[in-house]
PDB file of C-alpha atoms in Angstrom:
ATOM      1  CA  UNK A   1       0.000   0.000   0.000  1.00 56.00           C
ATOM      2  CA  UNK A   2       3.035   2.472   0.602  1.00 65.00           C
ATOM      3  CA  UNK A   3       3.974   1.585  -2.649  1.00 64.00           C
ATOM      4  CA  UNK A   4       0.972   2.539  -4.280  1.00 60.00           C
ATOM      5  CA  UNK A   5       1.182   6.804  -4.651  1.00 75.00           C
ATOM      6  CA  UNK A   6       1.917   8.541  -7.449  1.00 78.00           C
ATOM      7  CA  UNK A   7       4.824  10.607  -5.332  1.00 87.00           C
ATOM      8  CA  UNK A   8       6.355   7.526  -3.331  1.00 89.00           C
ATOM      9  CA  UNK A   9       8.340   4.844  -4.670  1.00 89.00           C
ATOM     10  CA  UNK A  10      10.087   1.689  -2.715  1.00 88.00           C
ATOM     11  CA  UNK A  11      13.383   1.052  -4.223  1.00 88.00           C
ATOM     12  CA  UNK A  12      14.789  -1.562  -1.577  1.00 88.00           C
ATOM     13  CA  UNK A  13      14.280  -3.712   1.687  1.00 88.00           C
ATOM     14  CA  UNK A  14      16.367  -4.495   4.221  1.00 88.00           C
ATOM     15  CA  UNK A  15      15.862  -8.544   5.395  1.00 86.00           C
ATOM     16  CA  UNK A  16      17.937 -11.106   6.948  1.00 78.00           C
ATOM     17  CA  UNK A  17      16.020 -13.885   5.253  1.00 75.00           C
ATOM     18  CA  UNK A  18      16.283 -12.267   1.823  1.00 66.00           C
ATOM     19  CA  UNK A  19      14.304 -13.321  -1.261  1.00 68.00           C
ATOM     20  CA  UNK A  20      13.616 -10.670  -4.121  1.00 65.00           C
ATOM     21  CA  UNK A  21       9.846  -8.881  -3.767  1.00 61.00           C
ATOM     22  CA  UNK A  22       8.455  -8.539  -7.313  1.00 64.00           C
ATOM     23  CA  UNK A  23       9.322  -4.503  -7.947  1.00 78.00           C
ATOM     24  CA  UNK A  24      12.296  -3.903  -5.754  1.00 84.00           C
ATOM     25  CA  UNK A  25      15.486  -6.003  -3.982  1.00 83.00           C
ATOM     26  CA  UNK A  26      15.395  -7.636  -1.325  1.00 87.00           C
ATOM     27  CA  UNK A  27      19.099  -7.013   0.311  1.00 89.00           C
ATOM     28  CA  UNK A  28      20.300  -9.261   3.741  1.00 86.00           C
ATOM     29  CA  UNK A  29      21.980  -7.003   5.055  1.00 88.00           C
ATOM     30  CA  UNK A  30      23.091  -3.327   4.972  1.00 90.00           C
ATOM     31  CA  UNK A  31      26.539  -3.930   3.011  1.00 90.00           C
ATOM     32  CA  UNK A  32      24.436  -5.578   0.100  1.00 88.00           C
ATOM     33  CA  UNK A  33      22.638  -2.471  -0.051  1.00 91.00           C
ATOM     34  CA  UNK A  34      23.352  -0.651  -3.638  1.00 91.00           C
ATOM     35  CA  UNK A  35      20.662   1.428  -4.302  1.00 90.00           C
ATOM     36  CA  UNK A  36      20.035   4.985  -3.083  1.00 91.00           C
ATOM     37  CA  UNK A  37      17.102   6.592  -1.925  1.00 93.00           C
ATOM     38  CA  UNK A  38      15.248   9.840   0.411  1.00 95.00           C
ATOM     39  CA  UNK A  39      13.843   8.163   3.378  1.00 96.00           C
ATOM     40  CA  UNK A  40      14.629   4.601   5.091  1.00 96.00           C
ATOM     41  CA  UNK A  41      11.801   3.425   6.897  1.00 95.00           C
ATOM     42  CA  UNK A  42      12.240   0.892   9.587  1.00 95.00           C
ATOM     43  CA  UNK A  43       9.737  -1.530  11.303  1.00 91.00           C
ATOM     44  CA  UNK A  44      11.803  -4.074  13.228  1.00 89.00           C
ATOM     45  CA  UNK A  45      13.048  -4.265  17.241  1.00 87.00           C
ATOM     46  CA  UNK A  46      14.568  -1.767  19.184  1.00 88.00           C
ATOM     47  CA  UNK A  47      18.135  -2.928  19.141  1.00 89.00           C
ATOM     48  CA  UNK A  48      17.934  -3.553  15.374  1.00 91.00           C
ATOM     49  CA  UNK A  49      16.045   0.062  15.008  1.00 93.00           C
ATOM     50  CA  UNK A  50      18.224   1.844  16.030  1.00 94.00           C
ATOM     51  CA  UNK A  51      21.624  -0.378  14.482  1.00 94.00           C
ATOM     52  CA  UNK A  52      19.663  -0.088  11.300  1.00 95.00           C
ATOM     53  CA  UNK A  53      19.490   3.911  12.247  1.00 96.00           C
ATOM     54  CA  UNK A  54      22.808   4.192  12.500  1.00 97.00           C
ATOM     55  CA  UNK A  55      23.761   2.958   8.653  1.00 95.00           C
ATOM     56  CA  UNK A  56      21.083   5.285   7.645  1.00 96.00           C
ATOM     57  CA  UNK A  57      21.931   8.628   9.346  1.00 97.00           C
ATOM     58  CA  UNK A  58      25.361   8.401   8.053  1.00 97.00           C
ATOM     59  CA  UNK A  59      24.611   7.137   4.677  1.00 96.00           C
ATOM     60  CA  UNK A  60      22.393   9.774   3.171  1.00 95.00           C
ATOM     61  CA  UNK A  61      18.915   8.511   4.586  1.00 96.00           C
ATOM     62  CA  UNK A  62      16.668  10.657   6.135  1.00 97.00           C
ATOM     63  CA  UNK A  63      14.898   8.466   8.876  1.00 97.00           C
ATOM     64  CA  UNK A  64      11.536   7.080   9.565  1.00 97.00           C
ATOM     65  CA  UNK A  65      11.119   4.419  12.820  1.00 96.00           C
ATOM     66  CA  UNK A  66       8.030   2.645  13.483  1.00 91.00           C
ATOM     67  CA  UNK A  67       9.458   0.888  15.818  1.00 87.00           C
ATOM     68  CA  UNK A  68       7.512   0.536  19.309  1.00 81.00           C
ATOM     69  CA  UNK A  69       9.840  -0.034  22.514  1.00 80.00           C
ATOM     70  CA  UNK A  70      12.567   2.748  21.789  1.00 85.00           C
ATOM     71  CA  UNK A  71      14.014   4.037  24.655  1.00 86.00           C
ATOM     72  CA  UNK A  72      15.066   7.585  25.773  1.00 87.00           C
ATOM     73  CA  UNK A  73      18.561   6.915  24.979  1.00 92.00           C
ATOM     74  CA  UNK A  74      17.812   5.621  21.603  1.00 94.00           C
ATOM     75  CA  UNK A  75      16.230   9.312  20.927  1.00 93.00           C
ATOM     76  CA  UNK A  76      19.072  11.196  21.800  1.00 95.00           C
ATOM     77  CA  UNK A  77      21.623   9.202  20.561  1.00 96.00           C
ATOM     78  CA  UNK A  78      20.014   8.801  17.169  1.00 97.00           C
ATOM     79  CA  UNK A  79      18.771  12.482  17.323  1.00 97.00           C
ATOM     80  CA  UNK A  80      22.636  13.609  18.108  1.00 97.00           C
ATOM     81  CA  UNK A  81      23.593  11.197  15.261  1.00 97.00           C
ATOM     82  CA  UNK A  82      21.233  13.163  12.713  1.00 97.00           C
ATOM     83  CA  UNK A  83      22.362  16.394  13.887  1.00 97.00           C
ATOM     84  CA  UNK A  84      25.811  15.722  12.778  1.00 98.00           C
ATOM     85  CA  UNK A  85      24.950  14.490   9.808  1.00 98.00           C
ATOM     86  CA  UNK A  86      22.302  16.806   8.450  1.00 97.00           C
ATOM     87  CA  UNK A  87      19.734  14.670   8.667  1.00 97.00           C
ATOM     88  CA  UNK A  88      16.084  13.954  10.622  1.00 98.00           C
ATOM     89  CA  UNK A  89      15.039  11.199  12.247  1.00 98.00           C
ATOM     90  CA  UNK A  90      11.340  10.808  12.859  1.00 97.00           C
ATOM     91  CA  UNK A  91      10.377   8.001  15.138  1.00 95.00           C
ATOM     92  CA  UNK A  92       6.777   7.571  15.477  1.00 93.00           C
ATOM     93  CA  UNK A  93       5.124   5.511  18.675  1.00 85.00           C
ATOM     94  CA  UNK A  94       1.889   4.787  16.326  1.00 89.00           C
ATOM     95  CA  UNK A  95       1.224   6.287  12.745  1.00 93.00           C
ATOM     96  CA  UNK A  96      -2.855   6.100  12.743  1.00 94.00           C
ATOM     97  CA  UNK A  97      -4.235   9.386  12.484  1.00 94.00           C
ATOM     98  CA  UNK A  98      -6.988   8.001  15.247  1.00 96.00           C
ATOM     99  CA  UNK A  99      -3.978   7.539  17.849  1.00 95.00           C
ATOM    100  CA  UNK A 100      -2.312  10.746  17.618  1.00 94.00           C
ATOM    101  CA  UNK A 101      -5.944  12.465  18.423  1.00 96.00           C
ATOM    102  CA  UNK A 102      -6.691  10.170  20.697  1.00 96.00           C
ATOM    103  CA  UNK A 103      -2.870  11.107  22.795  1.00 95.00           C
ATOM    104  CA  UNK A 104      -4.388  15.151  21.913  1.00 95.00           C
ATOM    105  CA  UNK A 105      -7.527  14.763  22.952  1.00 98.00           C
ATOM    106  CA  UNK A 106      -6.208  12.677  26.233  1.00 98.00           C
ATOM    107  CA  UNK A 107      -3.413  15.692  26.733  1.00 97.00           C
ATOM    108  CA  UNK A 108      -6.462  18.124  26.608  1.00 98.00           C
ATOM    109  CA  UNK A 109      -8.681  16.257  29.234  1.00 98.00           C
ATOM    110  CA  UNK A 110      -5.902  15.956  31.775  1.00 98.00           C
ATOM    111  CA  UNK A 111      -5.534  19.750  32.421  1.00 98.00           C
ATOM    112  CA  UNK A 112      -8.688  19.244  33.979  1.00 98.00           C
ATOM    113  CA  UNK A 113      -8.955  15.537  35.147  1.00 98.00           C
ATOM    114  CA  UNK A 114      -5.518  14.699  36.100  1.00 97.00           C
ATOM    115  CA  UNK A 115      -7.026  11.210  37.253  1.00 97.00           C
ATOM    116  CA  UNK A 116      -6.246   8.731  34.176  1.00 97.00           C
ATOM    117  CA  UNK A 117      -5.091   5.441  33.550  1.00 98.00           C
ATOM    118  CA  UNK A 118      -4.484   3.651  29.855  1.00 98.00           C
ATOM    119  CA  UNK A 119      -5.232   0.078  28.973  1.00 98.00           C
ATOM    120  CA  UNK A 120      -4.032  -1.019  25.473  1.00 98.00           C
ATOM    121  CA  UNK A 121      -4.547  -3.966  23.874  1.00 98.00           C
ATOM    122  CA  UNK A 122      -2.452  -5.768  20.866  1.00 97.00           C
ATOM    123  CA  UNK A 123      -1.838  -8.433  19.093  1.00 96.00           C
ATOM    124  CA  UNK A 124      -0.821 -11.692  20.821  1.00 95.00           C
ATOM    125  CA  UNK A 125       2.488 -10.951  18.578  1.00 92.00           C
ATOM    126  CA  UNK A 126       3.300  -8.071  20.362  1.00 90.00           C
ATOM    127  CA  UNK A 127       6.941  -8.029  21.908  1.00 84.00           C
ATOM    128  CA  UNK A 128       7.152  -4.731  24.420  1.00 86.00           C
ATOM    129  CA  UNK A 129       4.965  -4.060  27.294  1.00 91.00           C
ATOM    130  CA  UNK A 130       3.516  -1.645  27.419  1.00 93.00           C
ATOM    131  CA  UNK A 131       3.468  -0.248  24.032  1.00 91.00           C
ATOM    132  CA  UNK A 132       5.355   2.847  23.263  1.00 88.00           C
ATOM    133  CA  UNK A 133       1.380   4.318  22.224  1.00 92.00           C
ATOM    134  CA  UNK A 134       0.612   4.028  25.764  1.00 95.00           C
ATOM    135  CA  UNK A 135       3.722   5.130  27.404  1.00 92.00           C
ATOM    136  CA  UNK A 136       4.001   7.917  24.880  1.00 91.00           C
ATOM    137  CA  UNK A 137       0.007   9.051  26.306  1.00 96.00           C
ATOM    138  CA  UNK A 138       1.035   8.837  30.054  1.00 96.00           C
ATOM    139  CA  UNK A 139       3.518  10.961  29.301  1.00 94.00           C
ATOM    140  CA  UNK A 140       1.398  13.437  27.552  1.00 95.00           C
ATOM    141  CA  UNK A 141      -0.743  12.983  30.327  1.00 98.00           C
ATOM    142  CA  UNK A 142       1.293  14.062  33.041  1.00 97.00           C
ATOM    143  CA  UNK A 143       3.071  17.070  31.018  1.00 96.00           C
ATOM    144  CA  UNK A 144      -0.117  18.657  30.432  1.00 98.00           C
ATOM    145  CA  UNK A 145      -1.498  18.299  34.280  1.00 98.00           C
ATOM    146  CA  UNK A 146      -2.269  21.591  35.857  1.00 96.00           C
ATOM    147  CA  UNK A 147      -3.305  19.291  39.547  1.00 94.00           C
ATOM    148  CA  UNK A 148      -1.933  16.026  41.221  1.00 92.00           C
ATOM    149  CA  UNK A 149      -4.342  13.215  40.794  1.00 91.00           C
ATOM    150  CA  UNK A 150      -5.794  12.470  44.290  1.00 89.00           C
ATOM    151  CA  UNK A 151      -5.976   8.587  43.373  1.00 77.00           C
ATOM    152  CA  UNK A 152      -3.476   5.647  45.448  1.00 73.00           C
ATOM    153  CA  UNK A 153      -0.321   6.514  44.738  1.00 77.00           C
ATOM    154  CA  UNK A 154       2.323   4.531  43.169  1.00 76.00           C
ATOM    155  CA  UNK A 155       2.225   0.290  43.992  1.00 80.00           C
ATOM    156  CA  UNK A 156       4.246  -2.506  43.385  1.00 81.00           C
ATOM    157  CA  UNK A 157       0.797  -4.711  43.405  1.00 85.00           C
ATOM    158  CA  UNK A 158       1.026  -6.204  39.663  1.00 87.00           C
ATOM    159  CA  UNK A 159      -2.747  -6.037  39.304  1.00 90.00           C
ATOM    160  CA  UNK A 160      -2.291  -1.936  39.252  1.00 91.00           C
ATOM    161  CA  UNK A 161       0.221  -2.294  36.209  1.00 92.00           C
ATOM    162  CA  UNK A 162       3.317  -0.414  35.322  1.00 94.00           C
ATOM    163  CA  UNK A 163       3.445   3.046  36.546  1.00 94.00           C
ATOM    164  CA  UNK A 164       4.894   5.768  33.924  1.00 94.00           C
ATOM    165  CA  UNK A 165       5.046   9.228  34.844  1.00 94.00           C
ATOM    166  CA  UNK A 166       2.763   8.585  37.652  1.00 94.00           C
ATOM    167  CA  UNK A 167      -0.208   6.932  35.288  1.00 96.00           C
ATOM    168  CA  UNK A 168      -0.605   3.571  35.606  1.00 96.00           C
ATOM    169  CA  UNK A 169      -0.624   1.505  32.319  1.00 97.00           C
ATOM    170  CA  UNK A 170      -1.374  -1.768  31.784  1.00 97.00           C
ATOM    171  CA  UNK A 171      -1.240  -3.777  28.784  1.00 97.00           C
ATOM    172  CA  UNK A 172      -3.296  -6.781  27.256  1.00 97.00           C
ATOM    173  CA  UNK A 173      -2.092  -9.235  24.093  1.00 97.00           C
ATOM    174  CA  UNK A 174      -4.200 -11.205  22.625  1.00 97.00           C
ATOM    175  CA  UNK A 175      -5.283 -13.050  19.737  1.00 97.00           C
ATOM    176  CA  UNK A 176      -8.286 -11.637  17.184  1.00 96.00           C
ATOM    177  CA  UNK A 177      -6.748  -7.924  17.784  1.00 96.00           C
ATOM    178  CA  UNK A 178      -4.608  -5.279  15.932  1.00 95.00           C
ATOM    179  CA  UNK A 179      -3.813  -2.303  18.406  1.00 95.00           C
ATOM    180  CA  UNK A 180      -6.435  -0.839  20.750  1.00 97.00           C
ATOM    181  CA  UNK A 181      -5.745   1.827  23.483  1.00 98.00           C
ATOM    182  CA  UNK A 182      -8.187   3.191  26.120  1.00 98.00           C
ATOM    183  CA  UNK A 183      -7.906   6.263  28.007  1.00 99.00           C
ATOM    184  CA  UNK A 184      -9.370   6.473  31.330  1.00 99.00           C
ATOM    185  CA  UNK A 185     -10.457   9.680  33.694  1.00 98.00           C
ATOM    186  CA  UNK A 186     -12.233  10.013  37.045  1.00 97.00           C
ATOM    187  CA  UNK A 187     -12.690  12.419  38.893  1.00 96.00           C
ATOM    188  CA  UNK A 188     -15.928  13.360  41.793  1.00 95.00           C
ATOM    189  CA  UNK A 189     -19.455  12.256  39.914  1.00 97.00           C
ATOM    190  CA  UNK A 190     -18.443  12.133  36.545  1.00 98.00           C
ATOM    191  CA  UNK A 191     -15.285   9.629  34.000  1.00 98.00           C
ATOM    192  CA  UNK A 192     -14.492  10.464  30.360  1.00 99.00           C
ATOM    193  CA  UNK A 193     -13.324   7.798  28.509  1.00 98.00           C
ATOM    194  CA  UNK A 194     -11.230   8.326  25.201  1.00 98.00           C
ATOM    195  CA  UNK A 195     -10.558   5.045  22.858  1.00 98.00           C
ATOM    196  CA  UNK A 196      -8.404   4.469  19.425  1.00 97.00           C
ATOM    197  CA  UNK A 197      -8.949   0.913  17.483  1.00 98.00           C
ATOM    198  CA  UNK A 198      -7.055   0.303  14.643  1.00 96.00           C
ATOM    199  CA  UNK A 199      -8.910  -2.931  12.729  1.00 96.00           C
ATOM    200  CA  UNK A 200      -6.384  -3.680  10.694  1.00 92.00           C
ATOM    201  CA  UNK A 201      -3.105  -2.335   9.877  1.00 89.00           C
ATOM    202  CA  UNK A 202      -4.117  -0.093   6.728  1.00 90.00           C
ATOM    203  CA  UNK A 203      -4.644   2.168   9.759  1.00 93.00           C
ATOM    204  CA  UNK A 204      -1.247   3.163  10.050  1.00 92.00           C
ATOM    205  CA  UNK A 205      -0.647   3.860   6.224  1.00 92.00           C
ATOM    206  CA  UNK A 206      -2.186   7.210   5.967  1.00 91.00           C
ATOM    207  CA  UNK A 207       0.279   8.528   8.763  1.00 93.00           C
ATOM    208  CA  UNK A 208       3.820   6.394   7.207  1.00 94.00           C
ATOM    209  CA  UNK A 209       2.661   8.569   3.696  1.00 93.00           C
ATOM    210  CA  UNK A 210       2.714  11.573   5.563  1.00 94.00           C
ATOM    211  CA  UNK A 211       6.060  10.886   7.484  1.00 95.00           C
ATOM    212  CA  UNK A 212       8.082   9.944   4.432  1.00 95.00           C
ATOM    213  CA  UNK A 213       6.999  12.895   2.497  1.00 95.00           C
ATOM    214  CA  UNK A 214       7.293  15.406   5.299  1.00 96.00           C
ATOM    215  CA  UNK A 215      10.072  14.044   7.289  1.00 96.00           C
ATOM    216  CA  UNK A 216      13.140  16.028   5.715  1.00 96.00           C
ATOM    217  CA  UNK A 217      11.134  19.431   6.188  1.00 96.00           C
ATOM    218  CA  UNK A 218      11.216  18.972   9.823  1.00 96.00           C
ATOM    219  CA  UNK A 219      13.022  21.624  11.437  1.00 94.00           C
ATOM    220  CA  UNK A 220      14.482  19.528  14.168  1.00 95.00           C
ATOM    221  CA  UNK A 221      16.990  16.577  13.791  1.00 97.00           C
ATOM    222  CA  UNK A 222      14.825  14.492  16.233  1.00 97.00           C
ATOM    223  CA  UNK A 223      11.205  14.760  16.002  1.00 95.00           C
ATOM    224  CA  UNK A 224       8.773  11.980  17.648  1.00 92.00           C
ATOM    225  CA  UNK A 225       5.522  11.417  17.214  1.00 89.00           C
ATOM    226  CA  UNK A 226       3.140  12.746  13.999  1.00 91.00           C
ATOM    227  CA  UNK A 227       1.784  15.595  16.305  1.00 87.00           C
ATOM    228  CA  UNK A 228       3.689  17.961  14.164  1.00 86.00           C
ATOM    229  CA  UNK A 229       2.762  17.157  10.963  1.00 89.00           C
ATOM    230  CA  UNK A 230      -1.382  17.558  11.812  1.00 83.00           C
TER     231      UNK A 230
END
């Protein structure tokens, strides 16, 4: 589907188990690579994100990662790394349009319910725990507090999940399910709840589109998440 726009055009891909596709090369690993291109867009692991980030930064590439389970580190290092090369690197927790509102509209509601807690759902697939969706919306969460939720604080009970930036997460794989994330408020009489579903994952192709065309006009080296590009 990525490969079907007028403006876009996949030249190469990057796997260990290689086998040609039927309109571009397959290569096995980056020193087969012989073909050039704008963008290098990566959906792997973390450790092999961010190795596969490094050949691209410093080999002309500007740099899309849909790669959930990045850490801090990995930002800055690969942000530092594009810097110094002229380059961006875009690396995008979830590229539905649906989940980027959903993390806005969840931002918005905690200024004035600073009560929350996210339950996501994937597929049974699914590596990392929780998924960087949800850890990237209890973030947003607690940035855009203007109170201190008045709920139990932080447990080590397992049943209350894993606390990040003082909203508990928790996270549920399972067969029969793409990605699903739930957004949770409370506060005295009244809860909001916000929820994303992606079906299937044509969801996400809308938002790659926009990153590969739009990722070298960033102003930034490092830019995560699609919030800037809507």
């Amino acid at each position: 589907m990525l490969q079907a726009t007028d403006d876009i055009q996949v030249v190469g891909g990057l796997d260990r188990a290689a086998s040609d596709a039927e309109d571009f090369p397959i290569f096995g690993s980056t020193d087969d690579i012989n073909v050039t291109a704008d963008v290098w867009v990566d959906f792997t692991i973390p450790t092999a994100a961010r190795k596969n980030a490094e050949y691209s930064l410093t080999h002309g590439f500007d740099t899309v990662i849909g790669t959930s389970g990045m850490s801090n580190d990995d930002f800055d290092a690969l942000g530092k790394l594009a810097a110094a090369n002229n380059r961006k690197v875009m690396i995008v927790p979830n590229f539905a349009i649906s989940a980027v509102l959903m993390m806005q509209f969840a931002a918005k509601a905690a200024k004035y319910m600073p009560d929350a807690e996210v339950v996501e759902i994937h597929h049974s697939d699914k590596v990392d725990a929780p998924s960087g969706t949800a850890r990237a919306t209890a973030q947003a969460i607690n940035k855009a507090r203007t109170a201190k939720p008045i709920a139990p604080k932080q447990t080590d009970a397992p049943a209350r999940g894993e606390w990040i930036d003082n909203v508990p997460v928790h996270a549920l794989r399972l067969p029969g399910y793409v990605a699903q994330e739930e957004v949770i408020f409370g506060a005295e009489g009244e809860s909001l709840s916000i929820s994303q579903v992606s079906y299937d994952r044509s969801s996400f192709m809308a938002g790659i589109r926009l990153a590969v065309r739009k990722v070298a006009t960033l102003p930034n080296a490092l830019t995560v998440g699609l919030d800037s590009l809507l």
